[in-house]
Amino acid sequence: MHSIKVLDKEFEPYLSEKEIQEKINELAVQLNKDYAGKKPIFLSILNGSFLFTADLFKQITIEAEVCFIKLASYKGMTSSGNVITAIGLEANVTGRHIIIMEDIIDTGKTLHHYLPQLASSGPASVKIAVLLNKKEARQFSVNVDYTCFEIPNKFVVGYGLDYDGLGRNSKDIYQLK
Ligand code: 5GP
Ligand code: MG
């Protein structure tokens, strides 16, 4: 693996495809156990989570569904910002077990704002699975149930994660130099 350039920024190798896929396989084994007989819905948050969701879902051997939503955050007049739903939830989640799939949790703002909305639909349970967890960056409290990698507070790209729309189509994850 060697460094890459995305637009004006240099990124160095951080997590290899092999490491990523191994962690995802371990997570799938765990979820197949924890959700056996519960017919969970994997709720993937676009755009960043599409590869993580696809690779994980291929390893799910129990009865399960997958659906997608798109959340966008706006920095308005206030520093806390605002999270809007750009593509909403089609599935009926009432009484269902939900596993939220996120590529990365940073400040926690996105999920902190979305969780009450999801809860109002009356799911049986809601758990959060993340590929990357930037604990140090947290500003809004969110309970993460399944984490593939704890990472430092540095900007990363690749494997679904973008820099200004680019860099998502990399099998490995890179860190800003
Ligand atoms: P949060 O709401 O937890 O602050 O941030 C969630 C979203 O911010 C992620 O889903 C992701 O889209 C974006 N994000 C946060 N940190 C990074 C990062 O290091 N790299 C990239 N590409 N996106 C990030
Ligand atoms: Mg995301």
mmCIF file with all atom_site columns, N, CA and C in Angstrom, residues 82-148:
data_model
loop_
_atom_site.group_PDB
_atom_site.id
_atom_site.type_symbol
_atom_site.label_atom_id
_atom_site.label_alt_id
_atom_site.label_comp_id
_atom_site.label_asym_id
_atom_site.label_entity_id
_atom_site.label_seq_id
_atom_site.pdbx_PDB_ins_code
_atom_site.Cartn_x
_atom_site.Cartn_y
_atom_site.Cartn_z
_atom_site.occupancy
_atom_site.B_iso_or_equiv
_atom_site.pdbx_formal_charge
_atom_site.auth_seq_id
_atom_site.auth_comp_id
_atom_site.auth_asym_id
_atom_site.auth_atom_id
_atom_site.pdbx_PDB_model_num
ATOM 1   N N  . ASN A 1 82  ? -28.047 20.959 12.438 1.00 0.00 ? 82  ASN A N  1
ATOM 2   C CA . ASN A 1 82  ? -29.360 20.373 12.287 1.00 0.00 ? 82  ASN A CA 1
ATOM 3   C C  . ASN A 1 82  ? -29.236 19.167 11.374 1.00 0.00 ? 82  ASN A C  1
ATOM 4   N N  . VAL A 1 83  ? -29.931 18.097 11.688 1.00 0.00 ? 83  VAL A N  1
ATOM 5   C CA . VAL A 1 83  ? -29.855 16.900 10.843 1.00 0.00 ? 83  VAL A CA 1
ATOM 6   C C  . VAL A 1 83  ? -31.197 16.682 10.164 1.00 0.00 ? 83  VAL A C  1
ATOM 7   N N  . ILE A 1 84  ? -31.200 16.654 8.826  1.00 0.00 ? 84  ILE A N  1
ATOM 8   C CA . ILE A 1 84  ? -32.453 16.416 8.119  1.00 0.00 ? 84  ILE A CA 1
ATOM 9   C C  . ILE A 1 84  ? -32.395 15.076 7.400  1.00 0.00 ? 84  ILE A C  1
ATOM 10  N N  . THR A 1 85  ? -33.566 14.504 7.165  1.00 0.00 ? 85  THR A N  1
ATOM 11  C CA . THR A 1 85  ? -33.661 13.223 6.488  1.00 0.00 ? 85  THR A CA 1
ATOM 12  C C  . THR A 1 85  ? -33.851 13.481 5.001  1.00 0.00 ? 85  THR A C  1
ATOM 13  N N  . ALA A 1 86  ? -32.821 13.174 4.201  1.00 0.00 ? 86  ALA A N  1
ATOM 14  C CA . ALA A 1 86  ? -32.873 13.433 2.762  1.00 0.00 ? 86  ALA A CA 1
ATOM 15  C C  . ALA A 1 86  ? -33.588 12.299 2.017  1.00 0.00 ? 86  ALA A C  1
ATOM 16  N N  . ILE A 1 87  ? -33.405 11.085 2.486  1.00 0.00 ? 87  ILE A N  1
ATOM 17  C CA . ILE A 1 87  ? -34.180 9.939  1.992  1.00 0.00 ? 87  ILE A CA 1
ATOM 18  C C  . ILE A 1 87  ? -34.689 9.241  3.238  1.00 0.00 ? 87  ILE A C  1
ATOM 19  N N  . GLY A 1 88  ? -35.997 9.114  3.348  1.00 0.00 ? 88  GLY A N  1
ATOM 20  C CA . GLY A 1 88  ? -36.587 8.608  4.580  1.00 0.00 ? 88  GLY A CA 1
ATOM 21  C C  . GLY A 1 88  ? -36.731 7.094  4.615  1.00 0.00 ? 88  GLY A C  1
ATOM 22  N N  . LEU A 1 89  ? -37.253 6.636  5.711  1.00 0.00 ? 89  LEU A N  1
ATOM 23  C CA . LEU A 1 89  ? -37.404 5.216  5.968  1.00 0.00 ? 89  LEU A CA 1
ATOM 24  C C  . LEU A 1 89  ? -38.680 4.686  5.319  1.00 0.00 ? 89  LEU A C  1
ATOM 25  N N  . GLU A 1 90  ? -38.531 3.677  4.467  1.00 0.00 ? 90  GLU A N  1
ATOM 26  C CA . GLU A 1 90  ? -39.698 3.056  3.836  1.00 0.00 ? 90  GLU A CA 1
ATOM 27  C C  . GLU A 1 90  ? -40.243 1.904  4.668  1.00 0.00 ? 90  GLU A C  1
ATOM 28  N N  . ALA A 1 91  ? -39.332 1.194  5.299  1.00 0.00 ? 91  ALA A N  1
ATOM 29  C CA . ALA A 1 91  ? -39.726 -0.008 6.036  1.00 0.00 ? 91  ALA A CA 1
ATOM 30  C C  . ALA A 1 91  ? -40.580 0.355  7.248  1.00 0.00 ? 91  ALA A C  1
ATOM 31  N N  . ASN A 1 92  ? -41.480 -0.546 7.603  1.00 0.00 ? 92  ASN A N  1
ATOM 32  C CA . ASN A 1 92  ? -42.225 -0.388 8.839  1.00 0.00 ? 92  ASN A CA 1
ATOM 33  C C  . ASN A 1 92  ? -41.403 -1.026 9.951  1.00 0.00 ? 92  ASN A C  1
ATOM 34  N N  . VAL A 1 93  ? -40.892 -0.210 10.853 1.00 0.00 ? 93  VAL A N  1
ATOM 35  C CA . VAL A 1 93  ? -39.975 -0.716 11.877 1.00 0.00 ? 93  VAL A CA 1
ATOM 36  C C  . VAL A 1 93  ? -40.674 -1.017 13.204 1.00 0.00 ? 93  VAL A C  1
ATOM 37  N N  . THR A 1 94  ? -41.973 -0.765 13.260 1.00 0.00 ? 94  THR A N  1
ATOM 38  C CA . THR A 1 94  ? -42.705 -0.999 14.502 1.00 0.00 ? 94  THR A CA 1
ATOM 39  C C  . THR A 1 94  ? -42.574 -2.464 14.928 1.00 0.00 ? 94  THR A C  1
ATOM 40  N N  . GLY A 1 95  ? -42.128 -2.651 16.148 1.00 0.00 ? 95  GLY A N  1
ATOM 41  C CA . GLY A 1 95  ? -41.995 -4.000 16.698 1.00 0.00 ? 95  GLY A CA 1
ATOM 42  C C  . GLY A 1 95  ? -40.808 -4.797 16.166 1.00 0.00 ? 95  GLY A C  1
ATOM 43  N N  . ARG A 1 96  ? -39.955 -4.149 15.357 1.00 0.00 ? 96  ARG A N  1
ATOM 44  C CA . ARG A 1 96  ? -38.814 -4.860 14.756 1.00 0.00 ? 96  ARG A CA 1
ATOM 45  C C  . ARG A 1 96  ? -37.502 -4.550 15.466 1.00 0.00 ? 96  ARG A C  1
ATOM 46  N N  . HIS A 1 97  ? -36.562 -5.483 15.302 1.00 0.00 ? 97  HIS A N  1
ATOM 47  C CA . HIS A 1 97  ? -35.214 -5.283 15.855 1.00 0.00 ? 97  HIS A CA 1
ATOM 48  C C  . HIS A 1 97  ? -34.351 -4.594 14.798 1.00 0.00 ? 97  HIS A C  1
ATOM 49  N N  . ILE A 1 98  ? -33.818 -3.426 15.147 1.00 0.00 ? 98  ILE A N  1
ATOM 50  C CA . ILE A 1 98  ? -33.081 -2.599 14.185 1.00 0.00 ? 98  ILE A CA 1
ATOM 51  C C  . ILE A 1 98  ? -31.589 -2.568 14.526 1.00 0.00 ? 98  ILE A C  1
ATOM 52  N N  . ILE A 1 99  ? -30.779 -2.760 13.504 1.00 0.00 ? 99  ILE A N  1
ATOM 53  C CA . ILE A 1 99  ? -29.328 -2.579 13.653 1.00 0.00 ? 99  ILE A CA 1
ATOM 54  C C  . ILE A 1 99  ? -28.933 -1.439 12.718 1.00 0.00 ? 99  ILE A C  1
ATOM 55  N N  . ILE A 1 100 ? -28.566 -0.298 13.290 1.00 0.00 ? 100 ILE A N  1
ATOM 56  C CA . ILE A 1 100 ? -28.139 0.842  12.476 1.00 0.00 ? 100 ILE A CA 1
ATOM 57  C C  . ILE A 1 100 ? -26.709 0.610  12.018 1.00 0.00 ? 100 ILE A C  1
ATOM 58  N N  . MET A 1 101 ? -26.487 0.808  10.725 1.00 0.00 ? 101 MET A N  1
ATOM 59  C CA . MET A 1 101 ? -25.160 0.602  10.141 1.00 0.00 ? 101 MET A CA 1
ATOM 60  C C  . MET A 1 101 ? -24.561 1.962  9.781  1.00 0.00 ? 101 MET A C  1
ATOM 61  N N  . GLU A 1 102 ? -23.481 2.343  10.459 1.00 0.00 ? 102 GLU A N  1
ATOM 62  C CA . GLU A 1 102 ? -22.812 3.621  10.170 1.00 0.00 ? 102 GLU A CA 1
ATOM 63  C C  . GLU A 1 102 ? -21.354 3.369  9.801  1.00 0.00 ? 102 GLU A C  1
ATOM 64  N N  . ASP A 1 103 ? -20.869 4.121  8.837  1.00 0.00 ? 103 ASP A N  1
ATOM 65  C CA . ASP A 1 103 ? -19.456 4.013  8.470  1.00 0.00 ? 103 ASP A CA 1
ATOM 66  C C  . ASP A 1 103 ? -18.568 4.522  9.599  1.00 0.00 ? 103 ASP A C  1
ATOM 67  N N  . ILE A 1 104 ? -18.931 5.698  10.145 1.00 0.00 ? 104 ILE A N  1
ATOM 68  C CA . ILE A 1 104 ? -18.073 6.313  11.154 1.00 0.00 ? 104 ILE A CA 1
ATOM 69  C C  . ILE A 1 104 ? -18.918 7.165  12.094 1.00 0.00 ? 104 ILE A C  1
ATOM 70  N N  . ILE A 1 105 ? -18.593 7.130  13.370 1.00 0.00 ? 105 ILE A N  1
ATOM 71  C CA . ILE A 1 105 ? -19.217 8.070  14.311 1.00 0.00 ? 105 ILE A CA 1
ATOM 72  C C  . ILE A 1 105 ? -18.130 9.021  14.773 1.00 0.00 ? 105 ILE A C  1
ATOM 73  N N  . ASP A 1 106 ? -18.401 10.284 14.583 1.00 0.00 ? 106 ASP A N  1
ATOM 74  C CA . ASP A 1 106 ? -17.434 11.334 14.856 1.00 0.00 ? 106 ASP A CA 1
ATOM 75  C C  . ASP A 1 106 ? -17.937 12.138 16.062 1.00 0.00 ? 106 ASP A C  1
ATOM 76  N N  . THR A 1 107 ? -18.631 13.233 15.826 1.00 0.00 ? 107 THR A N  1
ATOM 77  C CA . THR A 1 107 ? -19.175 14.012 16.941 1.00 0.00 ? 107 THR A CA 1
ATOM 78  C C  . THR A 1 107 ? -20.374 13.301 17.583 1.00 0.00 ? 107 THR A C  1
ATOM 79  N N  . GLY A 1 108 ? -21.041 12.446 16.809 1.00 0.00 ? 108 GLY A N  1
ATOM 80  C CA . GLY A 1 108 ? -22.237 11.765 17.293 1.00 0.00 ? 108 GLY A CA 1
ATOM 81  C C  . GLY A 1 108 ? -23.517 12.519 16.954 1.00 0.00 ? 108 GLY A C  1
ATOM 82  N N  . LYS A 1 109 ? -23.347 13.676 16.320 1.00 0.00 ? 109 LYS A N  1
ATOM 83  C CA . LYS A 1 109 ? -24.495 14.549 16.036 1.00 0.00 ? 109 LYS A CA 1
ATOM 84  C C  . LYS A 1 109 ? -25.583 13.859 15.202 1.00 0.00 ? 109 LYS A C  1
ATOM 85  N N  . THR A 1 110 ? -25.158 13.215 14.126 1.00 0.00 ? 110 THR A N  1
ATOM 86  C CA . THR A 1 110 ? -26.118 12.606 13.201 1.00 0.00 ? 110 THR A CA 1
ATOM 87  C C  . THR A 1 110 ? -27.028 11.614 13.923 1.00 0.00 ? 110 THR A C  1
ATOM 88  N N  . LEU A 1 111 ? -26.425 10.683 14.640 1.00 0.00 ? 111 LEU A N  1
ATOM 89  C CA . LEU A 1 111 ? -27.237 9.653  15.299 1.00 0.00 ? 111 LEU A CA 1
ATOM 90  C C  . LEU A 1 111 ? -27.994 10.209 16.506 1.00 0.00 ? 111 LEU A C  1
ATOM 91  N N  . HIS A 1 112 ? -27.372 11.116 17.228 1.00 0.00 ? 112 HIS A N  1
ATOM 92  C CA . HIS A 1 112 ? -28.027 11.722 18.384 1.00 0.00 ? 112 HIS A CA 1
ATOM 93  C C  . HIS A 1 112 ? -29.352 12.373 17.959 1.00 0.00 ? 112 HIS A C  1
ATOM 94  N N  . HIS A 1 113 ? -29.352 12.984 16.785 1.00 0.00 ? 113 HIS A N  1
ATOM 95  C CA . HIS A 1 113 ? -30.578 13.629 16.293 1.00 0.00 ? 113 HIS A CA 1
ATOM 96  C C  . HIS A 1 113 ? -31.556 12.628 15.690 1.00 0.00 ? 113 HIS A C  1
ATOM 97  N N  . TYR A 1 114 ? -31.035 11.570 15.091 1.00 0.00 ? 114 TYR A N  1
ATOM 98  C CA . TYR A 1 114 ? -31.921 10.636 14.391 1.00 0.00 ? 114 TYR A CA 1
ATOM 99  C C  . TYR A 1 114 ? -32.584 9.623  15.328 1.00 0.00 ? 114 TYR A C  1
ATOM 100 N N  . LEU A 1 115 ? -31.887 9.190  16.373 1.00 0.00 ? 115 LEU A N  1
ATOM 101 C CA . LEU A 1 115 ? -32.395 8.110  17.225 1.00 0.00 ? 115 LEU A CA 1
ATOM 102 C C  . LEU A 1 115 ? -33.796 8.357  17.811 1.00 0.00 ? 115 LEU A C  1
ATOM 103 N N  . PRO A 1 116 ? -34.094 9.572  18.313 1.00 0.00 ? 116 PRO A N  1
ATOM 104 C CA . PRO A 1 116 ? -35.440 9.808  18.842 1.00 0.00 ? 116 PRO A CA 1
ATOM 105 C C  . PRO A 1 116 ? -36.527 9.656  17.769 1.00 0.00 ? 116 PRO A C  1
ATOM 106 N N  . GLN A 1 117 ? -36.182 10.057 16.543 1.00 0.00 ? 117 GLN A N  1
ATOM 107 C CA . GLN A 1 117 ? -37.109 9.926  15.416 1.00 0.00 ? 117 GLN A CA 1
ATOM 108 C C  . GLN A 1 117 ? -37.425 8.445  15.157 1.00 0.00 ? 117 GLN A C  1
ATOM 109 N N  . LEU A 1 118 ? -36.378 7.632  15.170 1.00 0.00 ? 118 LEU A N  1
ATOM 110 C CA . LEU A 1 118 ? -36.551 6.194  14.963 1.00 0.00 ? 118 LEU A CA 1
ATOM 111 C C  . LEU A 1 118 ? -37.347 5.586  16.120 1.00 0.00 ? 118 LEU A C  1
ATOM 112 N N  . ALA A 1 119 ? -37.024 6.015  17.334 1.00 0.00 ? 119 ALA A N  1
ATOM 113 C CA . ALA A 1 119 ? -37.698 5.478  18.524 1.00 0.00 ? 119 ALA A CA 1
ATOM 114 C C  . ALA A 1 119 ? -39.193 5.748  18.483 1.00 0.00 ? 119 ALA A C  1
ATOM 115 N N  . SER A 1 120 ? -39.586 6.879  17.865 1.00 0.00 ? 120 SER A N  1
ATOM 116 C CA . SER A 1 120 ? -41.005 7.238  17.825 1.00 0.00 ? 120 SER A CA 1
ATOM 117 C C  . SER A 1 120 ? -41.821 6.293  16.951 1.00 0.00 ? 120 SER A C  1
ATOM 118 N N  . SER A 1 121 ? -41.129 5.479  16.121 1.00 0.00 ? 121 SER A N  1
ATOM 119 C CA . SER A 1 121 ? -41.828 4.482  15.299 1.00 0.00 ? 121 SER A CA 1
ATOM 120 C C  . SER A 1 121 ? -42.022 3.161  16.042 1.00 0.00 ? 121 SER A C  1
ATOM 121 N N  . GLY A 1 122 ? -41.542 3.095  17.273 1.00 0.00 ? 122 GLY A N  1
ATOM 122 C CA . GLY A 1 122 ? -41.795 1.922  18.109 1.00 0.00 ? 122 GLY A CA 1
ATOM 123 C C  . GLY A 1 122 ? -41.090 0.635  17.729 1.00 0.00 ? 122 GLY A C  1
ATOM 124 N N  . PRO A 1 123 ? -39.782 0.677  17.432 1.00 0.00 ? 123 PRO A N  1
ATOM 125 C CA . PRO A 1 123 ? -39.060 -0.573 17.166 1.00 0.00 ? 123 PRO A CA 1
ATOM 126 C C  . PRO A 1 123 ? -38.947 -1.409 18.445 1.00 0.00 ? 123 PRO A C  1
ATOM 127 N N  . ALA A 1 124 ? -38.743 -2.729 18.292 1.00 0.00 ? 124 ALA A N  1
ATOM 128 C CA . ALA A 1 124 ? -38.578 -3.598 19.464 1.00 0.00 ? 124 ALA A CA 1
ATOM 129 C C  . ALA A 1 124 ? -37.234 -3.323 20.129 1.00 0.00 ? 124 ALA A C  1
ATOM 130 N N  . SER A 1 125 ? -36.203 -3.049 19.313 1.00 0.00 ? 125 SER A N  1
ATOM 131 C CA . SER A 1 125 ? -34.888 -2.698 19.854 1.00 0.00 ? 125 SER A CA 1
ATOM 132 C C  . SER A 1 125 ? -34.103 -1.958 18.792 1.00 0.00 ? 125 SER A C  1
ATOM 133 N N  . VAL A 1 126 ? -33.143 -1.145 19.231 1.00 0.00 ? 126 VAL A N  1
ATOM 134 C CA . VAL A 1 126 ? -32.257 -0.423 18.306 1.00 0.00 ? 126 VAL A CA 1
ATOM 135 C C  . VAL A 1 126 ? -30.833 -0.569 18.803 1.00 0.00 ? 126 VAL A C  1
ATOM 136 N N  . LYS A 1 127 ? -29.964 -1.100 17.960 1.00 0.00 ? 127 LYS A N  1
ATOM 137 C CA . LYS A 1 127 ? -28.539 -1.160 18.289 1.00 0.00 ? 127 LYS A CA 1
ATOM 138 C C  . LYS A 1 127 ? -27.749 -0.531 17.153 1.00 0.00 ? 127 LYS A C  1
ATOM 139 N N  . ILE A 1 128 ? -26.535 -0.107 17.485 1.00 0.00 ? 128 ILE A N  1
ATOM 140 C CA . ILE A 1 128 ? -25.712 0.612  16.509 1.00 0.00 ? 128 ILE A CA 1
ATOM 141 C C  . ILE A 1 128 ? -24.439 -0.160 16.215 1.00 0.00 ? 128 ILE A C  1
ATOM 142 N N  . ALA A 1 129 ? -24.189 -0.394 14.918 1.00 0.00 ? 129 ALA A N  1
ATOM 143 C CA . ALA A 1 129 ? -22.951 -1.042 14.489 1.00 0.00 ? 129 ALA A CA 1
ATOM 144 C C  . ALA A 1 129 ? -22.164 -0.047 13.646 1.00 0.00 ? 129 ALA A C  1
ATOM 145 N N  . VAL A 1 130 ? -20.910 0.201  14.022 1.00 0.00 ? 130 VAL A N  1
ATOM 146 C CA . VAL A 1 130 ? -20.083 1.142  13.255 1.00 0.00 ? 130 VAL A CA 1
ATOM 147 C C  . VAL A 1 130 ? -18.785 0.483  12.818 1.00 0.00 ? 130 VAL A C  1
ATOM 148 N N  . LEU A 1 131 ? -18.344 0.910  11.648 1.00 0.00 ? 131 LEU A N  1
ATOM 149 C CA . LEU A 1 131 ? -17.048 0.430  11.169 1.00 0.00 ? 131 LEU A CA 1
ATOM 150 C C  . LEU A 1 131 ? -15.942 1.143  11.950 1.00 0.00 ? 131 LEU A C  1
ATOM 151 N N  . LEU A 1 132 ? -16.036 2.477  12.017 1.00 0.00 ? 132 LEU A N  1
ATOM 152 C CA . LEU A 1 132 ? -14.993 3.281  12.661 1.00 0.00 ? 132 LEU A CA 1
ATOM 153 C C  . LEU A 1 132 ? -15.604 4.139  13.765 1.00 0.00 ? 132 LEU A C  1
ATOM 154 N N  . ASN A 1 133 ? -14.955 4.144  14.906 1.00 0.00 ? 133 ASN A N  1
ATOM 155 C CA . ASN A 1 133 ? -15.451 4.923  16.035 1.00 0.00 ? 133 ASN A CA 1
ATOM 156 C C  . ASN A 1 133 ? -14.370 5.908  16.481 1.00 0.00 ? 133 ASN A C  1
ATOM 157 N N  . LYS A 1 134 ? -14.651 7.199  16.293 1.00 0.00 ? 134 LYS A N  1
ATOM 158 C CA . LYS A 1 134 ? -13.724 8.248  16.750 1.00 0.00 ? 134 LYS A CA 1
ATOM 159 C C  . LYS A 1 134 ? -14.202 8.737  18.108 1.00 0.00 ? 134 LYS A C  1
ATOM 160 N N  . LYS A 1 135 ? -13.869 7.993  19.140 1.00 0.00 ? 135 LYS A N  1
ATOM 161 C CA . LYS A 1 135 ? -14.371 8.294  20.488 1.00 0.00 ? 135 LYS A CA 1
ATOM 162 C C  . LYS A 1 135 ? -13.986 9.691  20.972 1.00 0.00 ? 135 LYS A C  1
ATOM 163 N N  . GLU A 1 136 ? -12.732 10.066 20.698 1.00 0.00 ? 136 GLU A N  1
ATOM 164 C CA . GLU A 1 136 ? -12.212 11.358 21.192 1.00 0.00 ? 136 GLU A CA 1
ATOM 165 C C  . GLU A 1 136 ? -12.987 12.554 20.642 1.00 0.00 ? 136 GLU A C  1
ATOM 166 N N  . ALA A 1 137 ? -13.644 12.364 19.502 1.00 0.00 ? 137 ALA A N  1
ATOM 167 C CA . ALA A 1 137 ? -14.318 13.483 18.840 1.00 0.00 ? 137 ALA A CA 1
ATOM 168 C C  . ALA A 1 137 ? -15.752 13.683 19.318 1.00 0.00 ? 137 ALA A C  1
ATOM 169 N N  . ARG A 1 138 ? -16.222 12.814 20.221 1.00 0.00 ? 138 ARG A N  1
ATOM 170 C CA . ARG A 1 138 ? -17.638 12.820 20.588 1.00 0.00 ? 138 ARG A CA 1
ATOM 171 C C  . ARG A 1 138 ? -18.064 14.117 21.283 1.00 0.00 ? 138 ARG A C  1
ATOM 172 N N  . GLN A 1 139 ? -19.169 14.691 20.781 1.00 0.00 ? 139 GLN A N  1
ATOM 173 C CA . GLN A 1 139 ? -19.765 15.880 21.403 1.00 0.00 ? 139 GLN A CA 1
ATOM 174 C C  . GLN A 1 139 ? -21.195 15.603 21.844 1.00 0.00 ? 139 GLN A C  1
ATOM 175 N N  . PHE A 1 140 ? -21.812 14.590 21.203 1.00 0.00 ? 140 PHE A N  1
ATOM 176 C CA . PHE A 1 140 ? -23.185 14.201 21.521 1.00 0.00 ? 140 PHE A CA 1
ATOM 177 C C  . PHE A 1 140 ? -23.134 12.738 21.950 1.00 0.00 ? 140 PHE A C  1
ATOM 178 N N  . SER A 1 141 ? -23.742 12.405 23.062 1.00 0.00 ? 141 SER A N  1
ATOM 179 C CA . SER A 1 141 ? -23.593 11.034 23.547 1.00 0.00 ? 141 SER A CA 1
ATOM 180 C C  . SER A 1 141 ? -24.431 10.065 22.712 1.00 0.00 ? 141 SER A C  1
ATOM 181 N N  . VAL A 1 142 ? -23.777 8.970  22.307 1.00 0.00 ? 142 VAL A N  1
ATOM 182 C CA . VAL A 1 142 ? -24.422 7.904  21.523 1.00 0.00 ? 142 VAL A CA 1
ATOM 183 C C  . VAL A 1 142 ? -23.851 6.586  22.035 1.00 0.00 ? 142 VAL A C  1
ATOM 184 N N  . ASN A 1 143 ? -24.717 5.641  22.353 1.00 0.00 ? 143 ASN A N  1
ATOM 185 C CA . ASN A 1 143 ? -24.232 4.321  22.772 1.00 0.00 ? 143 ASN A CA 1
ATOM 186 C C  . ASN A 1 143 ? -23.974 3.450  21.562 1.00 0.00 ? 143 ASN A C  1
ATOM 187 N N  . VAL A 1 144 ? -22.712 3.117  21.334 1.00 0.00 ? 144 VAL A N  1
ATOM 188 C CA . VAL A 1 144 ? -22.364 2.260  20.197 1.00 0.00 ? 144 VAL A CA 1
ATOM 189 C C  . VAL A 1 144 ? -22.278 0.823  20.708 1.00 0.00 ? 144 VAL A C  1
ATOM 190 N N  . ASP A 1 145 ? -22.989 -0.088 20.042 1.00 0.00 ? 145 ASP A N  1
ATOM 191 C CA . ASP A 1 145 ? -23.048 -1.472 20.513 1.00 0.00 ? 145 ASP A CA 1
ATOM 192 C C  . ASP A 1 145 ? -22.000 -2.368 19.878 1.00 0.00 ? 145 ASP A C  1
ATOM 193 N N  . TYR A 1 146 ? -21.706 -2.133 18.597 1.00 0.00 ? 146 TYR A N  1
ATOM 194 C CA . TYR A 1 146 ? -20.732 -2.953 17.874 1.00 0.00 ? 146 TYR A CA 1
ATOM 195 C C  . TYR A 1 146 ? -19.771 -2.029 17.120 1.00 0.00 ? 146 TYR A C  1
ATOM 196 N N  . THR A 1 147 ? -18.480 -2.175 17.389 1.00 0.00 ? 147 THR A N  1
ATOM 197 C CA . THR A 1 147 ? -17.464 -1.337 16.738 1.00 0.00 ? 147 THR A CA 1
ATOM 198 C C  . THR A 1 147 ? -16.422 -2.223 16.078 1.00 0.00 ? 147 THR A C  1
ATOM 199 N N  . CYS A 1 148 ? -16.117 -1.961 14.830 1.00 0.00 ? 148 CYS A N  1
ATOM 200 C CA . CYS A 1 148 ? -15.024 -2.710 14.184 1.00 0.00 ? 148 CYS A CA 1
ATOM 201 C C  . CYS A 1 148 ? -13.669 -2.144 14.582 1.00 0.00 ? 148 CYS A C  1
#
